[in-house]
Tab-separated table of C-alpha atoms in Angstrom:
chain	number	residue	atom	x	y	z
N	1	MET	CA	58.044	-94.890	-19.668
N	2	ASN	CA	55.793	-96.429	-22.288
N	3	SER	CA	52.706	-98.430	-21.541
N	4	PHE	CA	52.604	-101.223	-24.100
N	5	ASP	CA	49.638	-102.914	-25.712
N	6	ILE	CA	50.474	-106.583	-25.275
N	7	ILE	CA	49.783	-108.766	-28.302
N	8	LYS	CA	47.467	-111.633	-27.454
N	9	THR	CA	47.134	-115.207	-28.745
N	10	GLY	CA	45.682	-115.294	-32.245
N	11	ASP	CA	47.969	-112.595	-33.624
N	12	PRO	CA	50.223	-114.267	-36.217
N	13	ILE	CA	53.285	-112.327	-35.008
N	14	LEU	CA	53.406	-114.552	-31.907
N	15	ARG	CA	53.831	-117.618	-34.177
N	16	LYS	CA	56.708	-116.199	-36.230
N	17	LYS	CA	60.294	-117.234	-35.706
N	18	CYS	CA	61.762	-113.792	-35.027
N	19	GLU	CA	64.460	-112.151	-37.151
N	20	GLU	CA	67.815	-111.075	-35.718
N	21	ILE	CA	68.235	-107.455	-34.743
N	22	ASN	CA	70.748	-105.940	-37.151
N	23	ASP	CA	72.636	-102.674	-37.690
N	24	ASP	CA	69.670	-101.193	-39.551
N	25	ASN	CA	67.247	-101.574	-36.630
N	26	MET	CA	69.557	-101.862	-33.614
N	27	GLN	CA	68.924	-98.336	-32.324
N	28	GLN	CA	65.154	-98.557	-32.617
N	29	MET	CA	64.958	-102.060	-31.084
N	30	THR	CA	67.370	-101.043	-28.267
N	31	TRP	CA	65.070	-98.124	-27.505
N	32	TYR	CA	62.048	-100.446	-27.380
N	33	LEU	CA	63.951	-102.870	-25.143
N	34	LYS	CA	65.020	-100.125	-22.682
N	35	GLU	CA	61.398	-98.903	-22.493
N	36	MET	CA	60.208	-102.471	-22.007
N	37	LEU	CA	62.688	-102.950	-19.128
N	38	GLU	CA	61.309	-99.872	-17.400
N	39	PHE	CA	57.792	-101.199	-17.993
N	40	VAL	CA	58.546	-104.598	-16.359
N	41	LYS	CA	60.280	-102.910	-13.425
N	42	TRP	CA	57.137	-100.860	-12.801
N	43	LYS	CA	55.163	-102.806	-10.164
N	44	GLY	CA	51.816	-101.931	-11.726
N	45	SER	CA	52.682	-103.587	-15.020
N	46	GLY	CA	52.119	-107.138	-13.769
N	47	ALA	CA	55.162	-108.303	-15.752
N	48	VAL	CA	58.636	-109.446	-14.981
N	49	TRP	CA	59.629	-110.314	-18.540
N	50	LEU	CA	58.600	-109.313	-22.044
N	51	ALA	CA	59.700	-110.156	-25.590
N	52	LEU	CA	59.646	-107.885	-28.654
N	53	PRO	CA	57.008	-109.978	-30.489
N	54	GLN	CA	54.646	-109.386	-27.553
N	55	ILE	CA	54.614	-105.678	-28.453
N	56	GLY	CA	54.343	-106.332	-32.199
N	57	GLU	CA	58.008	-106.284	-33.200
N	58	PRO	CA	59.172	-109.579	-34.831
N	59	TYR	CA	62.765	-109.360	-33.680
N	60	ARG	CA	64.999	-111.413	-31.380
N	61	GLY	CA	65.022	-109.446	-28.177
N	62	PHE	CA	63.563	-109.575	-24.676
N	63	VAL	CA	63.922	-108.158	-21.172
N	64	ILE	CA	63.741	-109.723	-17.703
N	65	HIS	CA	63.458	-108.340	-14.231
N	66	ALA	CA	63.443	-111.466	-12.078
N	67	LYS	CA	64.486	-112.193	-8.521
N	68	ASN	CA	66.776	-115.118	-7.796
N	69	ARG	CA	67.020	-115.534	-4.044
N	70	ASN	CA	68.028	-112.001	-2.933
N	71	ILE	CA	69.526	-110.954	-6.290
N	72	VAL	CA	67.470	-109.175	-8.919
N	73	GLU	CA	68.438	-109.932	-12.520
N	74	SER	CA	67.516	-106.993	-14.723
N	75	GLU	CA	68.755	-107.341	-18.255
N	76	ILE	CA	68.182	-106.686	-21.932
N	77	PHE	CA	68.853	-109.574	-24.326
N	78	ILE	CA	69.495	-108.845	-27.974
N	79	ASN	CA	69.871	-111.796	-30.418
N	80	PRO	CA	70.124	-114.333	-27.575
N	81	LEU	CA	71.469	-117.805	-28.231
N	82	LEU	CA	70.996	-120.726	-25.851
N	83	VAL	CA	74.478	-122.194	-25.422
N	84	SER	CA	73.552	-124.905	-22.917
N	85	LYS	CA	71.052	-125.884	-20.296
N	86	SER	CA	71.296	-128.186	-17.299
N	87	GLN	CA	69.783	-131.635	-17.292
N	88	ALA	CA	68.490	-130.861	-13.793
N	89	SER	CA	64.985	-129.440	-14.027
N	90	ASP	CA	61.878	-128.700	-12.049
N	91	PHE	CA	58.171	-128.055	-12.533
N	92	MET	CA	56.493	-124.718	-11.945
N	93	ASP	CA	53.271	-123.059	-13.050
N	94	GLU	CA	53.856	-120.542	-15.845
N	95	GLU	CA	51.654	-117.849	-17.218
N	96	CYS	CA	52.064	-115.283	-19.951
N	97	LEU	CA	50.854	-111.753	-20.683
N	98	SER	CA	50.018	-112.856	-24.259
N	99	GLU	CA	47.964	-115.823	-22.963
N	100	PRO	CA	46.300	-114.493	-19.811
N	101	TRP	CA	43.867	-117.404	-19.587
N	102	VAL	CA	46.537	-120.112	-19.842
N	103	LEU	CA	48.371	-121.602	-16.873
N	104	VAL	CA	50.667	-124.554	-17.595
N	105	LYS	CA	52.802	-126.609	-15.202
N	106	MET	CA	56.125	-126.531	-17.097
N	107	ARG	CA	59.312	-128.538	-16.718
N	108	ARG	CA	62.311	-126.234	-17.360
N	109	ALA	CA	66.033	-126.581	-16.895
N	110	LEU	CA	67.325	-125.150	-13.597
N	111	SER	CA	70.225	-123.348	-15.256
N	112	VAL	CA	71.062	-121.991	-18.700
N	113	VAL	CA	74.045	-120.396	-20.423
N	114	ILE	CA	73.086	-117.652	-22.858
N	115	GLU	CA	75.148	-115.722	-25.339
N	116	TYR	CA	73.576	-112.339	-26.159
N	117	THR	CA	74.220	-108.675	-26.887
N	118	ASN	CA	73.468	-106.482	-23.855
N	119	HIS	CA	72.161	-102.926	-23.584
N	120	SER	CA	75.708	-101.583	-24.242
N	121	TRP	CA	75.807	-103.551	-27.501
N	122	THR	CA	78.455	-105.861	-26.060
N	123	ARG	CA	78.305	-109.542	-26.885
N	124	THR	CA	78.453	-111.528	-23.654
N	125	LYS	CA	77.974	-115.042	-22.272
N	126	LYS	CA	76.375	-115.568	-18.900
N	127	SER	CA	74.901	-118.293	-16.712
N	128	PHE	CA	71.459	-117.890	-15.134
N	129	TYR	CA	69.920	-120.048	-12.397
N	130	TRP	CA	66.488	-120.994	-11.095
N	131	PHE	CA	63.773	-118.402	-11.790
N	132	PRO	CA	65.758	-116.180	-14.208
N	133	ALA	CA	66.727	-119.397	-16.133
N	134	ARG	CA	63.038	-120.309	-16.360
N	135	VAL	CA	62.089	-116.847	-17.541
N	136	ILE	CA	64.810	-116.890	-20.209
N	137	GLN	CA	63.571	-120.235	-21.527
N	138	HIS	CA	60.024	-118.848	-21.676
N	139	GLU	CA	61.187	-115.786	-23.608
N	140	LEU	CA	63.307	-117.838	-26.019
N	141	ASP	CA	60.113	-119.767	-26.801
N	142	HIS	CA	58.471	-116.452	-27.765
N	143	LEU	CA	61.328	-115.668	-30.131
N	144	ASN	CA	60.771	-119.030	-31.806
N	145	GLY	CA	56.988	-118.706	-32.146
N	146	ILE	CA	56.204	-121.138	-29.324
N	147	LEU	CA	53.402	-120.399	-26.823
N	148	LEU	CA	52.551	-121.902	-23.443
N	149	ALA	CA	49.381	-123.418	-24.914
N	150	ASP	CA	51.614	-125.532	-27.162
N	151	TYR	CA	52.897	-127.329	-24.083
N	152	SER	CA	49.445	-128.068	-22.701
N	153	LYS	CA	48.523	-130.301	-25.661
């Protein structure tokens, strides 16, 4: 398992709208994503989610390892697309490994439907609820160059 140097606020890569992962870089980015998933599963990492731009790779991919009630969602998302989100929402404090000094009370949708390529390179569509839905929305922000601090303005 890799230990990643997390890119912090101020690095321009965090402000970039990420490029799609394509055939030319799919294997390398999938390797990174699998390593990232192991990293977030490791209790000492302090993370439950991580996006490729946070490790210096400007591509559309992220991982989550988030608990929803008694079910753990552990997944790799390649080229994710937000299909829909619920109008129902709630507030929760959010923090980020790339902005360790920022804590923002965020309103996020309670459920989302995402279309993405998984670790087996299969395109899939899936619904996520509560905490995993919140995490996915946070990571989609990273892929679009949006940081938590942007919401605190």
